[in-house]
XYZ file of C-alpha atoms in Angstrom:
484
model
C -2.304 -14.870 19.840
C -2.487 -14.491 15.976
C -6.689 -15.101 16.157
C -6.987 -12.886 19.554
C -5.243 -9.967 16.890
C -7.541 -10.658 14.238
C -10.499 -10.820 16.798
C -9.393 -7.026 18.015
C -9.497 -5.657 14.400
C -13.401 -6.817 13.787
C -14.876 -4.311 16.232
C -12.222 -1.576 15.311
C -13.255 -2.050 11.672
C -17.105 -1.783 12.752
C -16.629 1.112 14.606
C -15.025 2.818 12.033
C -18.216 1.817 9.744
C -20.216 3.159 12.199
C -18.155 6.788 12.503
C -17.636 7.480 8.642
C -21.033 8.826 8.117
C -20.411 11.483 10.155
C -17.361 12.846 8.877
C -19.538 13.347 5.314
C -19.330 17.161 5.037
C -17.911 17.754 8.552
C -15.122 20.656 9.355
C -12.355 19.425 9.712
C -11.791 18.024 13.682
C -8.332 17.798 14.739
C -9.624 15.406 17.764
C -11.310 12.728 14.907
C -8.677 13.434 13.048
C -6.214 12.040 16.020
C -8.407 9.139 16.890
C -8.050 8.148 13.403
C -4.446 8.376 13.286
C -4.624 6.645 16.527
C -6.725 3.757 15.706
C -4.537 3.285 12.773
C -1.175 2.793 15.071
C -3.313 0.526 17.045
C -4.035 -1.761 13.557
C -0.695 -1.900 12.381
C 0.765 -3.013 15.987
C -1.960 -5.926 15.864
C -1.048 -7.095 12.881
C 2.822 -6.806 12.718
C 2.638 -8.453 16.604
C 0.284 -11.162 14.939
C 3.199 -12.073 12.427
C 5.342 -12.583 15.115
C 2.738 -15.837 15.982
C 1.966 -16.968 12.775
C 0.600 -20.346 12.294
C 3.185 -20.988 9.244
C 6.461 -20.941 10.966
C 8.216 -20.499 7.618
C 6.465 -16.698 7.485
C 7.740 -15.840 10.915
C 10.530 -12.606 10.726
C 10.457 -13.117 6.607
C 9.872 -9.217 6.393
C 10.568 -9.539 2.533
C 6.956 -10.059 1.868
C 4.330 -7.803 -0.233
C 2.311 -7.076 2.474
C 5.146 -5.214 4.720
C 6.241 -3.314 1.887
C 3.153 -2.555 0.728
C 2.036 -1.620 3.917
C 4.788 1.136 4.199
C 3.962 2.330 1.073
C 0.190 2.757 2.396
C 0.872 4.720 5.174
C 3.355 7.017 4.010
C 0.705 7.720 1.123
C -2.332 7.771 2.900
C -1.454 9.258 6.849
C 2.053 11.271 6.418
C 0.468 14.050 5.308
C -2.589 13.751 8.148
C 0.542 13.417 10.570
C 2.390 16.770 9.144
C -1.313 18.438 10.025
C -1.291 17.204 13.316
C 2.696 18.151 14.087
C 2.079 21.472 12.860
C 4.008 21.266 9.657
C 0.461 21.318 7.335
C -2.329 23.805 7.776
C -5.999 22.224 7.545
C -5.923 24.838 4.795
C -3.365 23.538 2.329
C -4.734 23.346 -0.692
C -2.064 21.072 -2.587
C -2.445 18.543 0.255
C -5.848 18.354 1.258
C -8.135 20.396 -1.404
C -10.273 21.392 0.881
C -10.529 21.385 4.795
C -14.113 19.014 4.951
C -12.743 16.330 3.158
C -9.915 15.484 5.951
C -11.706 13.554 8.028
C -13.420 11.695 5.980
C -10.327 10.866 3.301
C -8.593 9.918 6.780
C -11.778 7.307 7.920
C -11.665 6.082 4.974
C -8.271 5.072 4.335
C -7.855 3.651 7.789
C -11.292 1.390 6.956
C -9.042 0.580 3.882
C -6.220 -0.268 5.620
C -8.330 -2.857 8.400
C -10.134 -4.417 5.246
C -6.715 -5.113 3.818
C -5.394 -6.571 7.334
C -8.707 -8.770 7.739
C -8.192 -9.794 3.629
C -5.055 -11.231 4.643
C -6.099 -12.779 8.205
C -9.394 -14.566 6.893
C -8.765 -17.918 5.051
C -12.327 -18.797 3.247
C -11.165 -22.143 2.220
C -7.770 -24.098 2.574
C -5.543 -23.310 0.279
C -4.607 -25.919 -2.792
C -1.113 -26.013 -3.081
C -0.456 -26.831 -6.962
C 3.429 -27.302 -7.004
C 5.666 -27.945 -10.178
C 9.069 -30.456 -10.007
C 11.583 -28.598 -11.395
C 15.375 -29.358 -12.857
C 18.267 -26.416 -12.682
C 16.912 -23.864 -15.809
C 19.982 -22.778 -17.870
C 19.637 -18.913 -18.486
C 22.264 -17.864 -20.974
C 19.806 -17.711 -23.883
C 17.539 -15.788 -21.974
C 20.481 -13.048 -20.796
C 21.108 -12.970 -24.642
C 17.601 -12.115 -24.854
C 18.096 -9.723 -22.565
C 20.769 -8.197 -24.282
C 19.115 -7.171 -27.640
C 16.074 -5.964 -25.123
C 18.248 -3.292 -23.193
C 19.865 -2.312 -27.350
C 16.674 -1.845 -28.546
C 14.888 -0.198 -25.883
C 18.175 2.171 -25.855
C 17.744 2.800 -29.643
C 14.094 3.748 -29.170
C 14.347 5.395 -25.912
C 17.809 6.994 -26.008
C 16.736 10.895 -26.623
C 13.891 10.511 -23.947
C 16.989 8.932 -21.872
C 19.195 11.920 -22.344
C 16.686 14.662 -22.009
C 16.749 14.716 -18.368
C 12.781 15.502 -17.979
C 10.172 12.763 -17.063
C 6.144 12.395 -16.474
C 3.959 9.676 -16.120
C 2.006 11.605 -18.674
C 5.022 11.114 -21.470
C 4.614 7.030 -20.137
C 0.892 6.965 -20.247
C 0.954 8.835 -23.796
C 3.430 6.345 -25.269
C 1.746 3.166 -23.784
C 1.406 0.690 -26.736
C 3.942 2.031 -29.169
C 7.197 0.073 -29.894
C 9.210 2.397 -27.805
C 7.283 1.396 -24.470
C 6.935 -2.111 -25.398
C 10.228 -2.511 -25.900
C 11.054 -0.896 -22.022
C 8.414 -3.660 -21.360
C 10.363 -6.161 -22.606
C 13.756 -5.415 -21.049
C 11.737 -5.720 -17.985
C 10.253 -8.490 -18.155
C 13.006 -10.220 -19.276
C 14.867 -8.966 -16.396
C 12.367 -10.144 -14.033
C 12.030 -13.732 -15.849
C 15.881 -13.970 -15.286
C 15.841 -13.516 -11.518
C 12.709 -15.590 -11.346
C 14.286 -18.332 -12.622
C 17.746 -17.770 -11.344
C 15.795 -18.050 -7.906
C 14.067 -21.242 -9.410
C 17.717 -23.027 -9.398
C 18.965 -21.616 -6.192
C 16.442 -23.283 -4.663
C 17.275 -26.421 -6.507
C 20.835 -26.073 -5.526
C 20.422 -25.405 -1.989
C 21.814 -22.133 -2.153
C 21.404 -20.343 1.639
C 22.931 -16.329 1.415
C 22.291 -13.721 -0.941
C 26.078 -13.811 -2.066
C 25.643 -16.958 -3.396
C 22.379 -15.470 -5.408
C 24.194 -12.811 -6.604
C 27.012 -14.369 -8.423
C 25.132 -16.534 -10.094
C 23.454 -14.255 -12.644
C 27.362 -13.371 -14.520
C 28.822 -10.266 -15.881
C 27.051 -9.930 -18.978
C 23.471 -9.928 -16.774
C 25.399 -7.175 -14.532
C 26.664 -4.457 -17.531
C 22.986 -4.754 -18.647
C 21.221 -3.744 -15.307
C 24.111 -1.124 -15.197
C 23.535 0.837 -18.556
C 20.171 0.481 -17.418
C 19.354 2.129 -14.447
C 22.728 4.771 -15.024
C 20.394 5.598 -18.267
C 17.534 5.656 -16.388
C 18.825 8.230 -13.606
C 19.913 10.286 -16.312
C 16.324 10.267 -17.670
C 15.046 11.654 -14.377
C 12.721 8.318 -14.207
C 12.955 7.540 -10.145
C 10.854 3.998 -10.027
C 12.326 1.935 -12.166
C 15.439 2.678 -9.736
C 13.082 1.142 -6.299
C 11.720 -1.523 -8.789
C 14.629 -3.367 -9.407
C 15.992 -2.721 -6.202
C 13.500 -4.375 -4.671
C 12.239 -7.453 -6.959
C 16.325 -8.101 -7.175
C 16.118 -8.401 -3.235
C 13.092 -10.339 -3.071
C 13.875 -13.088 -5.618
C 17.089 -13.412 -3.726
C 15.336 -13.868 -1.085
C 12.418 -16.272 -2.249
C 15.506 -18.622 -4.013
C 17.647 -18.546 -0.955
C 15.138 -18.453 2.297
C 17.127 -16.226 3.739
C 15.283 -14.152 6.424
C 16.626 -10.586 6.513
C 16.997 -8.488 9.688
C 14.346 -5.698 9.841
C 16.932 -2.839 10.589
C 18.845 -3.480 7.107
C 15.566 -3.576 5.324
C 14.568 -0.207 6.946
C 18.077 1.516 5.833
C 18.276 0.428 2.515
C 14.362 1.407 2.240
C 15.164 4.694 3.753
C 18.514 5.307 2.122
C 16.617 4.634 -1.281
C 13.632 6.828 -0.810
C 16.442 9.741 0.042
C 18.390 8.710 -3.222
C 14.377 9.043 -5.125
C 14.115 12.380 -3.312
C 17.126 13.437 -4.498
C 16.348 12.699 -8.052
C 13.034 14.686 -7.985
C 14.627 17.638 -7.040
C 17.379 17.565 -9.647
C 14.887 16.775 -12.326
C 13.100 20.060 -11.276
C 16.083 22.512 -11.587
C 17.706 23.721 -14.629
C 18.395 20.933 -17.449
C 21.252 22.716 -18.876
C 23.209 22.302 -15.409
C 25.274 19.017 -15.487
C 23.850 16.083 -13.544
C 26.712 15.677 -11.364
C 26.616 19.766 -10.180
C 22.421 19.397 -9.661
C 23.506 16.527 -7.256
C 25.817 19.042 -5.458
C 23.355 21.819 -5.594
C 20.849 20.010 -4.096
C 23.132 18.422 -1.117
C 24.539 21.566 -0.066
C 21.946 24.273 -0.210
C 19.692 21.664 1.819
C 16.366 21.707 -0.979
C 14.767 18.271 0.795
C 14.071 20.107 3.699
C 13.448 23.463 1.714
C 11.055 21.882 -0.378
C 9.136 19.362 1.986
C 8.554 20.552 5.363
C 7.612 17.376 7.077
C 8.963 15.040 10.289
C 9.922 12.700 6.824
C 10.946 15.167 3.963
C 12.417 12.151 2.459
C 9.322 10.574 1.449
C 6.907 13.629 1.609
C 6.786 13.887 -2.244
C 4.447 10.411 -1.774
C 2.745 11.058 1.088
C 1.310 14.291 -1.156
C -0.099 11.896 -3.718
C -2.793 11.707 -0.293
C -4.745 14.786 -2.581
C -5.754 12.295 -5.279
C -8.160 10.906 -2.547
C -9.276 14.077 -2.052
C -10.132 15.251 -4.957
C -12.393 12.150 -6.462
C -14.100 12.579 -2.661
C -14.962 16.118 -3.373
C -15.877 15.642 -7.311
C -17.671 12.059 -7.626
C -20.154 11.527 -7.111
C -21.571 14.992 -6.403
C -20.965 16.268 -9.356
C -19.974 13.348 -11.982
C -20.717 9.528 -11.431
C -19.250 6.993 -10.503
C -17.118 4.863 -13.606
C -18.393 1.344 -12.487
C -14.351 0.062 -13.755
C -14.491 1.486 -16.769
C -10.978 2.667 -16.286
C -9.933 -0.736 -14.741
C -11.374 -2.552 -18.199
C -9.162 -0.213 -20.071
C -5.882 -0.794 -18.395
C -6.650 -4.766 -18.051
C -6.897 -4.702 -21.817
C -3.489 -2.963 -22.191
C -1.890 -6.428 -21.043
C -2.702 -7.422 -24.774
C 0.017 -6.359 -26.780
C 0.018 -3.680 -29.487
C -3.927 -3.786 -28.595
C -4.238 -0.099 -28.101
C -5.795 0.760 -31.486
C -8.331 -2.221 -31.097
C -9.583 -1.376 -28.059
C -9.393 2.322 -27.334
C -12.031 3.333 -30.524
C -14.761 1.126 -27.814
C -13.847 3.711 -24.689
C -14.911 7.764 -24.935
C -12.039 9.733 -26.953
C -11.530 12.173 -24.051
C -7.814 12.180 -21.963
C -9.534 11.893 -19.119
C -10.874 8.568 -19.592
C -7.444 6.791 -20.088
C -6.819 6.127 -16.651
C -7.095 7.672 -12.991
C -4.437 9.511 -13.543
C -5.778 11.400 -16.333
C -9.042 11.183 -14.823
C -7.879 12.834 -11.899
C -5.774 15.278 -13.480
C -9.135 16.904 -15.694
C -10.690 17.544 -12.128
C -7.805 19.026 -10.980
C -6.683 21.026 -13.551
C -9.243 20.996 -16.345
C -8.824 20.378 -20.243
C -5.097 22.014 -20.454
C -2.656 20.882 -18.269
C 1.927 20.902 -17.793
C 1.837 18.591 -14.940
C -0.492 15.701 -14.227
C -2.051 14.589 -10.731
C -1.216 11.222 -10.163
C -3.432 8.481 -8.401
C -3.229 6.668 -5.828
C -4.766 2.991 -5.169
C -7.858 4.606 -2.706
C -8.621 6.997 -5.405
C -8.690 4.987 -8.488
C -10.881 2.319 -6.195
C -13.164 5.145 -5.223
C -13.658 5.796 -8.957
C -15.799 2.414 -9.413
C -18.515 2.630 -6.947
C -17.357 4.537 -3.435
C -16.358 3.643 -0.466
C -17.399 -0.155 -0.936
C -15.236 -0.888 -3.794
C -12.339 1.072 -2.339
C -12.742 -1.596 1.149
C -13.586 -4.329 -1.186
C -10.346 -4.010 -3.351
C -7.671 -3.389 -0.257
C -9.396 -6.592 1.117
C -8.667 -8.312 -2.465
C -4.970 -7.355 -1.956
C -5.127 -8.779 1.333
C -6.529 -12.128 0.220
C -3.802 -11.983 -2.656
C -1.245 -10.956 -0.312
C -1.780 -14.408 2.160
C -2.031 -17.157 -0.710
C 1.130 -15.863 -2.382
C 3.278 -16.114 1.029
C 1.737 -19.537 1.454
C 2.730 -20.447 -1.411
C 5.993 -19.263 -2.201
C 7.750 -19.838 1.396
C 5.942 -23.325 2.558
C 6.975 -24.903 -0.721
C 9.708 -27.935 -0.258
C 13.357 -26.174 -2.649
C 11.888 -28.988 -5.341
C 8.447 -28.192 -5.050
C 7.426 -24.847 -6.749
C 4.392 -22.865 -7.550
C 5.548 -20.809 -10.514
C 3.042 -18.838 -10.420
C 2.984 -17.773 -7.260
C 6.303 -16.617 -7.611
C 5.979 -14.629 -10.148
C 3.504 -13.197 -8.697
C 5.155 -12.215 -6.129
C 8.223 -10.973 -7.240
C 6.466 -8.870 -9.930
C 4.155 -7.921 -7.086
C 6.901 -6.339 -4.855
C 8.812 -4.516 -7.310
C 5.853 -2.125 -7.197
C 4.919 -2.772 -3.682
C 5.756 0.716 -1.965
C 4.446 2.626 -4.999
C 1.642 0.117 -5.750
C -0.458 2.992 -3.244
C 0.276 5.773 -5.150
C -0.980 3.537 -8.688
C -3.579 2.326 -9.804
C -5.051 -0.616 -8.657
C -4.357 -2.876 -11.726
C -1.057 -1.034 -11.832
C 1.089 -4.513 -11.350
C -0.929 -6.411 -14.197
C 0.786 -5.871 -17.253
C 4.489 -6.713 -15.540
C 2.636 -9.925 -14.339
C 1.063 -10.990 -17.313
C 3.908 -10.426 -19.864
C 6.278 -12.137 -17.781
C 4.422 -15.245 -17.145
C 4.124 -15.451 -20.477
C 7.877 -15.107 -20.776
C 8.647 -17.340 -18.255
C 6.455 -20.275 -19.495
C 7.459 -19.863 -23.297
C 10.984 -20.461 -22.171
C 10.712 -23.090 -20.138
C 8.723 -24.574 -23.212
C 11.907 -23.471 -25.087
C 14.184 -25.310 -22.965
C 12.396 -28.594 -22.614
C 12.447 -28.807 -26.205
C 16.222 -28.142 -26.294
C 16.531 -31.216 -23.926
C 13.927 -33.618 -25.763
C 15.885 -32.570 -29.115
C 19.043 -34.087 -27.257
């Protein structure tokens, strides 16, 4: 059954081939437009049926993988807003959502190509995989939370009037990346997730089977941290960081316990936390000299989800718009300026070297624009000048480097990605470990369901930085023992 579902997706994936030519220029076609939307429903039954009959028996019902999650984040990014058009609740002529009418279709063909290449990435095995596994003894973390400690002070003694403002952009993040204040959010971060990582390390080693077990093993002084944290944090206005550690605390508990989660309390706490994000947009938006507690109320009673995003999911219609970044880079590149070959992608890769910024950026053009997609995408939205950036989204900041091809060449990447790290991290004997693997995969899903509205090397500096983390304590610890 799980080859007769990958056997259905090669001639869905060549068909689409075949159509997207066509839809290059073409009016908008409510008909294509449902086909699409149709073949797409078709896809994502194949492969979430195919899970059901995977080979590995150990990935059967474990819905607390990157794929699922970032799977939901795909299609709420990339076909809400093409479902709000066909419901009614969009006009063809919207120009927030779609830019301009012509470019529906072919966005839509695109994406769904995307989303096949990414199934396919994660169906085909090229080679067996090499299973390099580490014996590990139970990690003591209380150095590390100490670490963590001075992290969360200093990041609040940098950070603490961007905290308390109550106004937030990725701009202000993008525009501080690689000064001492963003490095040391970095930091905090990473030493969270090399904490869980490693706390999920020793439940493993000590059998540990439910999440409650998981969670009182990380003590108090881990717990007031994560608290000042994210309370800062949603005082800030800042909404991710909130889904981030939501879901990478979830998923190491998960990957240390083997516990297999039932899909309807995934789907409510997903759903109950995109409403809580919602929420927080909304309240960042109105007056800053209201109180935080009476912007809350405001926006409960007087209903401004719906009022705001008219949509069969208001709750996650503010992603689902980030669908226009597609758009635009469709319309602008390369009719009117080239492709970037990864010239963004080289920049943001080299940001994973730290304090590199004034190394590296004199060797890319001085313009805004060329910082990242975001900016990129921003100049051909709104020009030179500019209060509130565009965004990106995964498609669009593929798109960027050579078209269509490197947009289905990256999603099937991810795919590829997505399949060795659950091989890896749930087939593994509780002794046996990849590290790596893990950490890949719990830095991975902490960014899963916004992963489509990022860039495509988005993840790279979390992973990076905390592998490095991880291994220079463990180098820490062994010589603590050796000393002994």
């Amino acid at each position: 059954m799980y080859k007769f579902c990958f056997s259905l997706l090669i001639p869905l994936f060549l068909f689409l081939l075949v159509l997207y030519p066509f839809s290059i220029g073409l009016n908008y076609s409510k008909g294509l437009l449902l086909l699409t939307l149709v073949i797409v429903i078709i896809s994502v039954i194949l492969f979430v049926f195919s899970t059901f009959f995977d080979p590995i028996v150990e990935l059967r019902k474990q819905y607390i993988r990157p794929i699922f999650l970032f799977l939901l984040g795909y299609l709420i990014v990339f076909f809400q807003g093409y479902t709000d058009l066909l419901l009614g609740n969009l006009l063809a002529t919207d120009l927030f959502y779609f830019v301009k009418p012509h470019l529906i279709n072919q966005a839509a063909l695109l994406s769904c190509a995307g989303l096949i290449a990414l199934f396919l990435g994660y169906f085909i095995r090229l080679k067996p995989i090499k299973k390099k596994y580490k014996v590990f003894s139970v990690i003591p973390l209380d150095r590390l939370i100490i670490v963590f400690t001075l992290f969360n002070l200093l990041s609040i003694y940098l950070n603490l009037k961007t905290f308390l403002s109550g106004e937030y952009s990725q701009e202000l993040i993008e525009s501080n990346s690689g000064t001492s204040s963003s490095y040391a959010q970095l930091l905090f971060y990473i030493t969270y997730l090399s904490i869980i990582i490693l706390h999920a390390i020793n439940c493993r080693l000590k059998g540990a089977n439910s999440i409650i077990q998981f969670v009182k093993g990380l003590g108090w002084l881990f717990y007031v941290n994560l608290g000042v944290y994210l309370l800062l944090i949603i005082i800030s206005g800042d909404r991710g960081p909130i889904l981030t550690i939501s879901l990478t605390f979830i998923c190491a508990a998960t990957v240390g316990t083997l516990v297999r989660i039932k899909l309807k309390y995934i789907l409510m706490c997903v759903f109950g936390g995109a409403l809580f994000i919602t929420l927080l947009g909304i309240v960042r938006r109105m007056d800053t000299k209201v109180s935080l507690s009476n912007r809350l109320v405001e926006a409960f009673s007087e209903n401004k989800i719906s009022e705001k995003y008219e949509s069969f999911s208001p709750v996650t219609a503010e992603l689902a718009s980030s669908v226009r970044t597609l758009h635009f880079v469709i319309d602008k590149v390369p009719n009117d300026y080239p492709y970037l070959f990864g010239l963004l992608q080289l920049r943001e890769s080299l940001k994973t070297i730290p304090f590199a910024a004034g190394i590296f950026d004199p060797l890319f053009p001085s313009h805004f624009r060329y910082i990242n997609s975001a900016f990129y995408i921003t100049w051909l939205d709104k020009g030179n000048f500019y209060f509130v950036g565009s965004g990106s989204s995964i498609n669009a900041d593929l798109y960027l480097i050579f078209g269509e091809i490197s947009v289905l060449l990256g999603l099937f990447l991810v795919g590829r990605l997505f399949r060795r790290l659950d091989v890896l991290v749930f087939t593994s004997d509780r002794k046996f470990i990849s590290l790596y693997s893990i950490v890949l995969s719990i830095s991975i899903l902490g960014s899963s369901i916004f992963w489509s509205r990022a860039t495509y090397l988005a993840p790279i500096k979390s992973i990076a930085f905390t592998y490095i983390m991880v291994y220079l304590y463990l180098g820490f610890i062994n010589r603590k023992k050796k000393a002994f």
